[in-house]
Structure formats: structure tokens, C-alpha cells
Coordinates of C-alpha atoms in Angstrom, one line a residue:
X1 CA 78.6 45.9 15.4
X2 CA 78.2 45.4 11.7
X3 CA 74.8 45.0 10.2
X4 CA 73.5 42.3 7.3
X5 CA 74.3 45.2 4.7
X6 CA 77.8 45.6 5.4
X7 CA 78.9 42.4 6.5
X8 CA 77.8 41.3 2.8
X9 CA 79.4 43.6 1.1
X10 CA 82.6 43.3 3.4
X11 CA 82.2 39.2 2.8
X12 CA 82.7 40.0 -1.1
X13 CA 85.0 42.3 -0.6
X14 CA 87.4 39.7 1.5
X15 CA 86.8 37.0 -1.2
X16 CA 90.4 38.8 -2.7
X17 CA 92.2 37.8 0.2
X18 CA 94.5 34.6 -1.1
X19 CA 96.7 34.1 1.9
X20 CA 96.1 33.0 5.6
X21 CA 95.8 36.1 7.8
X22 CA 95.5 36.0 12.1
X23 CA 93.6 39.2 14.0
X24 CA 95.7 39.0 16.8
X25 CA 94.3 40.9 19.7
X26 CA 95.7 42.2 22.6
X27 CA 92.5 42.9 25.1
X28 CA 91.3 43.3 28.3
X29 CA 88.2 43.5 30.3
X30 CA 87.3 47.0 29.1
X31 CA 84.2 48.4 27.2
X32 CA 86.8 49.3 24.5
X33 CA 88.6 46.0 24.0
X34 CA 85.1 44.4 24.1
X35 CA 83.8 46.1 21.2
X36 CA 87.0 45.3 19.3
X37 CA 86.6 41.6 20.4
X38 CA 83.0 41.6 18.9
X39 CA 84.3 43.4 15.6
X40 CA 87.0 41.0 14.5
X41 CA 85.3 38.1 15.7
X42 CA 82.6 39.4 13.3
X43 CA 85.4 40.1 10.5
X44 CA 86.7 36.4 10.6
X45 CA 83.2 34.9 10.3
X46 CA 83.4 36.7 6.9
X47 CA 86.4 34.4 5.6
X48 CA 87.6 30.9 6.1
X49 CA 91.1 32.1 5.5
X50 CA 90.6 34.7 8.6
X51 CA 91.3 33.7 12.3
X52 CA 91.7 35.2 15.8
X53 CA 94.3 34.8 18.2
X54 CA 95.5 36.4 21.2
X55 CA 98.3 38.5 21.4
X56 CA 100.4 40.8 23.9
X57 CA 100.8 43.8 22.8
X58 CA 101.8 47.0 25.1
X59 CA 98.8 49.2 23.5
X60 CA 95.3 47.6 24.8
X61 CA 92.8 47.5 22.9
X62 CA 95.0 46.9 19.9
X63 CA 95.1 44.1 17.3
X64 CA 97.7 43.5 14.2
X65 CA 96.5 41.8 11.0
X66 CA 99.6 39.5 10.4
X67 CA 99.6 37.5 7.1
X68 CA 100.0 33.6 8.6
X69 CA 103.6 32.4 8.9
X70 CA 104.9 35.5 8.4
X71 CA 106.1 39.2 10.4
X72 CA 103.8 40.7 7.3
X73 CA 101.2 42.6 9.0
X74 CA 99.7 46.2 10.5
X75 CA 98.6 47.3 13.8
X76 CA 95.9 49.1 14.8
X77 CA 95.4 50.6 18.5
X78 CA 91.9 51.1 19.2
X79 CA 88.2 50.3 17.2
X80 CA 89.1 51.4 13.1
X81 CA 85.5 53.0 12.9
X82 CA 84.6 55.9 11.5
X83 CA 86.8 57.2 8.4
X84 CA 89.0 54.5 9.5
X85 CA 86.9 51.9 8.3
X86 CA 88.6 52.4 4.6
X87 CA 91.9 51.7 6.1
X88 CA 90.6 48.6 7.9
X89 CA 89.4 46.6 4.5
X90 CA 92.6 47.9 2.6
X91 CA 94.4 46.5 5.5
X92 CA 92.5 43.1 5.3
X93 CA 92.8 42.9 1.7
X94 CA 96.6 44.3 1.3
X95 CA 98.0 41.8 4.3
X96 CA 95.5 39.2 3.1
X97 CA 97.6 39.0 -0.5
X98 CA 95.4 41.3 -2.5
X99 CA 97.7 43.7 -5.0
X100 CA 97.6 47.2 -4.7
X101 CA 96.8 49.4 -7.9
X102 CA 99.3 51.9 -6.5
X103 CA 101.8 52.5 -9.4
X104 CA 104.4 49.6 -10.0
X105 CA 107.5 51.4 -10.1
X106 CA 106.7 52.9 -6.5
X107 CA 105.6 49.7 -5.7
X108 CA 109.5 48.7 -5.9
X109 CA 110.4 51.6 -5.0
X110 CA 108.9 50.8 -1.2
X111 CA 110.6 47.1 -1.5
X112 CA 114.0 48.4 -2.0
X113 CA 114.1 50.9 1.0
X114 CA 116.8 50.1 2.7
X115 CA 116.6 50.6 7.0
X116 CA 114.1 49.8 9.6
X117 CA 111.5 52.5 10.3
X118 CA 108.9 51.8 13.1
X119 CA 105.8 54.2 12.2
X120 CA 103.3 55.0 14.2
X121 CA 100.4 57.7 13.6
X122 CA 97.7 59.1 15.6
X123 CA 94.4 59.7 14.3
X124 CA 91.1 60.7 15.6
X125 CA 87.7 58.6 14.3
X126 CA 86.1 62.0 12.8
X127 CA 89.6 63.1 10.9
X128 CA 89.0 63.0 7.3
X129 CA 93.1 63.7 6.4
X130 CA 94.2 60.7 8.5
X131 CA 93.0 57.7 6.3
X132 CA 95.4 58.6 3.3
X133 CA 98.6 58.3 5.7
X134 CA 97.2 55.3 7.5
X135 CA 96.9 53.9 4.0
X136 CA 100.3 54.5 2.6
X137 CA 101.8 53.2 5.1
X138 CA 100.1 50.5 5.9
X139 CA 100.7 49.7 2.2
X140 CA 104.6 50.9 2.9
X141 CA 104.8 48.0 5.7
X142 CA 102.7 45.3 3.8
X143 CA 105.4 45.6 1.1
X144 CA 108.5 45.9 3.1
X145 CA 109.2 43.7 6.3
X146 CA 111.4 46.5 7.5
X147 CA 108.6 49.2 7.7
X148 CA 106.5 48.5 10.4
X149 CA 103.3 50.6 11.5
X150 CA 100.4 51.2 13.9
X151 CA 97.9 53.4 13.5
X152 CA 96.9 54.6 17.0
X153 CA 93.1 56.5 17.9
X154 CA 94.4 59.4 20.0
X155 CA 91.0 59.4 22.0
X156 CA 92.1 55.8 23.6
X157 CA 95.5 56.5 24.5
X158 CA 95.4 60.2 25.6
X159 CA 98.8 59.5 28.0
X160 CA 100.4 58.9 25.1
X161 CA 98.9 62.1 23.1
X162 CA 99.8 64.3 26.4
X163 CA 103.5 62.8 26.5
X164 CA 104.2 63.2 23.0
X165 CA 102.5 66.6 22.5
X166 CA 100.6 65.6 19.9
X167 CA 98.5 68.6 18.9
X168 CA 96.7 67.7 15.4
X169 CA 96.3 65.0 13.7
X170 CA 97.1 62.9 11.7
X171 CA 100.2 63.1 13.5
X172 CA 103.7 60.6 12.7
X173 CA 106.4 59.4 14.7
X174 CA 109.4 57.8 13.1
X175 CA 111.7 55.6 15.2
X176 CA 110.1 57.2 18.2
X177 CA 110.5 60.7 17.0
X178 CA 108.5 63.0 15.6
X179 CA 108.3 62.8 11.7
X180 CA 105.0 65.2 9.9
X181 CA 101.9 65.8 10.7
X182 CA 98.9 66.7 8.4
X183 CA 98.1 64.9 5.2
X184 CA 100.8 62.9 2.8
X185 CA 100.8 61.0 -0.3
X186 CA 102.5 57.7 -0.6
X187 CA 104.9 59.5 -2.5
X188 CA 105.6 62.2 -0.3
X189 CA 106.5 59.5 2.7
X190 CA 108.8 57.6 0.3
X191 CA 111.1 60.8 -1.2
X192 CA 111.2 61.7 2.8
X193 CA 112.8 58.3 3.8
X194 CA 114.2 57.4 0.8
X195 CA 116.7 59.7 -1.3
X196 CA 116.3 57.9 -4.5
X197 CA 112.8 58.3 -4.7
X198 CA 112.1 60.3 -8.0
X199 CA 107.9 60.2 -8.2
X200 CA 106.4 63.8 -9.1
X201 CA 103.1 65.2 -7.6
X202 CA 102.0 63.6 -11.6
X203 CA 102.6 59.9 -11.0
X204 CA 99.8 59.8 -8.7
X205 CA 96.4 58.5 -10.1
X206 CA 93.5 60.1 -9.8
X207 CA 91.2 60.5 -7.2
X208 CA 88.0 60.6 -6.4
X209 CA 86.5 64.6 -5.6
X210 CA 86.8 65.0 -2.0
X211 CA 83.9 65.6 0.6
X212 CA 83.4 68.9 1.1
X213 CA 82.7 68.7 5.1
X214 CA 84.5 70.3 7.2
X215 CA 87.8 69.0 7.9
X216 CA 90.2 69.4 11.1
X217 CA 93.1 71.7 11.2
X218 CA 96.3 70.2 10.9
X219 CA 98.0 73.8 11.5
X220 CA 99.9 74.2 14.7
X221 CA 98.5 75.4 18.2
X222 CA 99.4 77.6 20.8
X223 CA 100.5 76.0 23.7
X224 CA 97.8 78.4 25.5
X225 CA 95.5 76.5 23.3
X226 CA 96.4 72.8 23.8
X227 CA 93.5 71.4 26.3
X228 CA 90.6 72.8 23.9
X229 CA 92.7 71.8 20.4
X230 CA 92.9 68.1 22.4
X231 CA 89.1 68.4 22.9
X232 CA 88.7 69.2 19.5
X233 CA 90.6 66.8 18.2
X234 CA 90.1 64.0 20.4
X235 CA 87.3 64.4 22.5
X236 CA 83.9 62.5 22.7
X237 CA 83.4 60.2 20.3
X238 CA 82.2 60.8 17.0
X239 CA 78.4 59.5 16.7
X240 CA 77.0 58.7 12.8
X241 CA 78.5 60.0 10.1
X242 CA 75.9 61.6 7.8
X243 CA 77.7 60.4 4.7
X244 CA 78.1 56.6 3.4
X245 CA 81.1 55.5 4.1
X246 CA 83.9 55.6 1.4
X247 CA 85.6 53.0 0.3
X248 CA 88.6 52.6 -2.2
X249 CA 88.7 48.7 -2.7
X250 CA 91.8 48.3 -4.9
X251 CA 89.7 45.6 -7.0
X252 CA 88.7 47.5 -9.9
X253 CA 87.5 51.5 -9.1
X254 CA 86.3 53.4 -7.0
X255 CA 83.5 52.0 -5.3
X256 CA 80.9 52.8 -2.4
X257 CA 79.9 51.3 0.5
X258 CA 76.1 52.3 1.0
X259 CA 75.7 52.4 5.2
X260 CA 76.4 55.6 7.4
X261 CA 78.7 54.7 10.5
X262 CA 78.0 54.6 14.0
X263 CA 81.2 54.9 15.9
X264 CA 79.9 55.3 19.5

């Protein structure tokens, strides 16, 4: 699934990971879950301090990266491909022991959150908004034991997208209800759940310029309108991306991965 090119890069990129992590998978004997088995079996080869296990989780194909010894970890539901191969390394890296370069005062500000909160967003492969609110809070739950979160590909569990009306993504649930959709800072999740949070629009650092591809709506959508806004959003899978993928590594800069992704 990953060629010589990226799985070197990838291999220097997991070098940061200091602590035990498992890939535990929760599979069955679909097309789906055996492309996921092939991608994290090719992950851990990467790493000695990377191994697979089995799990049982409800959402099949799904995997969580859980830091060894620990309930430290993030789930995703479905193949991270696409734009959501960024969110896959950070995940590696974050859960693996690797700091983040977010700032340190929000850093604590996430570790003193008081509550449990169960996130869980959907995303679609293509969606170029989704991978900032995977991010954050996958960071979120990395830092806090009593943040949890799975990112979930819409286009694999469309029972779920159908009985939750989910309409655009990304899309967040909270707790099982329904919390914000479109695109959110780190910040903006932590001054929603936590009232003490005082981090301006200014704290953030900078960012790298955007692409300037099309992007999906995020807007809401008539109900007349649902089955072709589902199509839209999660209908056949995306097939190469044009672009190099993008990849924030949290090391040192910004920094580039060189290879265009096939997601199909």
C-alpha cells in the first residue's frame, strides 16, 4: 500500500516515537479491513517500538493507536488515506511520545480540562477542512485521558451517517450528541468545552498558505437535497490526489512529503 519513497520517509519520521505503541485492529474478512490489515502491518515494520494486536471494537474496519501500558491512544474507523494521511503520522508520533509544538500554555490548558468527553468526527478521504479537527483532537485526547476520540470515514459507515443526519463534513459529536461541524482550531474546541479557556484567534502559530483546490461545503443542506449532498460528500472513493501530500511533522517546520496518494 505504501511504496519505497514513503515508507522511508515515514521510517524517519517514526524514529521520534520514544514510547511502546500497539495498532490494535478490529477487522474482518472484508476488502476494507484487508487493506487496513496490510497498512499497519506495513506501519509496524517501520519501528521496533510499533506492534499489532487484535482488538474488538464495535466500528469494523477500525484500529486505535494506544501508547503500551496505557488507555493513551486514538481511534480511527476506516483506511486514514487521502488528506488523512497527515493526521495518521501526527497520531503515530503524538501517542508514540513525540511533543507537540502547539503552544505550552494550551498544552495545559487541555490537561486541566475537567470531564469526560467522548469525540467522534466524520470525515470524508477528499475533505481538505477535516484534518485540522482530527488533529486537535487527537492531540486533545493524547494529552488528556478523559478526552477520547475517533475519527470515523463517513463513506464506510454510511448507517451511521444516515442515523445521525450527518450532512457535511467534518462533522462532531460530543457525548453522542451533536457538537460543530465545519473547520475548528484547537483553540476554538477548548474555549467550547472549557470556560476558562482564554486563547485569542493571535496565540495560534502560523501556518502554512493553504491549497487553493476546491474545498467541500460545510454549509447546511436542504433536507430535499440530502441523497446528492451524501453523494457528494461521501460517495465513490477519492482516486489520486494531484498534489503531494502535506505533512506537518511537529519535528522542526513545516515539511513535505513528496508522493501523490492513491486512496482507491
Amino acid at each position: 500500500m505504501l511504496d519505497a519513497n514513503l515508507k522511508g520517509q515515514l521510517k524517519a519520521y517514526m524514529a521520534n516515537i520514544t514510547q511502546p505503541i500497539e495498532l490494535v485492529a478490529s477487522l474482518d474478512d472484508g476488502a476494507k479491513s484487508r487493506e487496513l490489515k496490510t497498512l499497519i502491518d506495513e506501519i509496524a515494520e517501520l519501528s521496533d517500538k510499533v506492534s499489532v494486536t487484535a482488538g474488538t471494537d464495535k466500528r469494523v474496519p477500525s484500529f486505535m493507536i494506544r501508547r503500551t501500558g496505557t488507555d493513551i491512544g486514538v481511534t480511527f474507523a476506516g483506511l486514514p488515506m487521502g488528506h488523512e494521511f497527515t493526521s495518521l503520522v501526527l497520531a503515530l508520533l503524538q501517542v508514540g511520545g513525540h511533543p507537540s509544538k502547539a503552544a505550552q500554555d494550551l498544552i495545559q490548558q487541555i490537561r486541566d480540562i475537567d470531564g469526560d468527553f467522548a469525540f467522534e468526527t466524520y470525515f470524508s478521504l477528499s475533505c481538505q477542512n477535516c484534518p485540522d479537527v482530527v488533529q486537535a483532537l487527537n492531540l486533545m485526547a493524547v494529552l488528556n485521558p478523559r478526552i477520547s476520540h475517533t475519527a470515523i470515514d463517513g463513506a464506510l459507515f454510511k448507517e451511521e451517517v444516515d442515523a445521525r443526519k450527518v450532512m457535511a463534513v467534518p462533522t462532531v459529536f460530543l457525548n453522542g450528541e451533536p457538537f460543530a461541524s465545519g473547520r475548528m482550531e484547537l483553540e476554538q474546541i477548548v474555549a467550547k468545552i472549557d470556560s476558562g479557556a482564554t486563547f485569542a484567534p493571535t496565540d495560534r502559530p502560523k501556518r502554512m498558505a493553504r491549497s487553493t483546490a476546491p474545498r467541500l461545503s460545510t454549509g447546511s443542506v436542504p433536507g430535499s437535497a440530502r441523497s446528492t449532498a451524501l453523494a457528494c460528500v461521501f460517495g465513490a472513493a477519492p482516486k489520486a490526489v494531484d498534489e503531494p501530500l502535506k505533512i506537518f511533522d511537529w519535528v522542526e517546520s513545516w515539511t513535505w512529503f513528496s508522493r501523490p496518494i492513491t486512496t482507491s
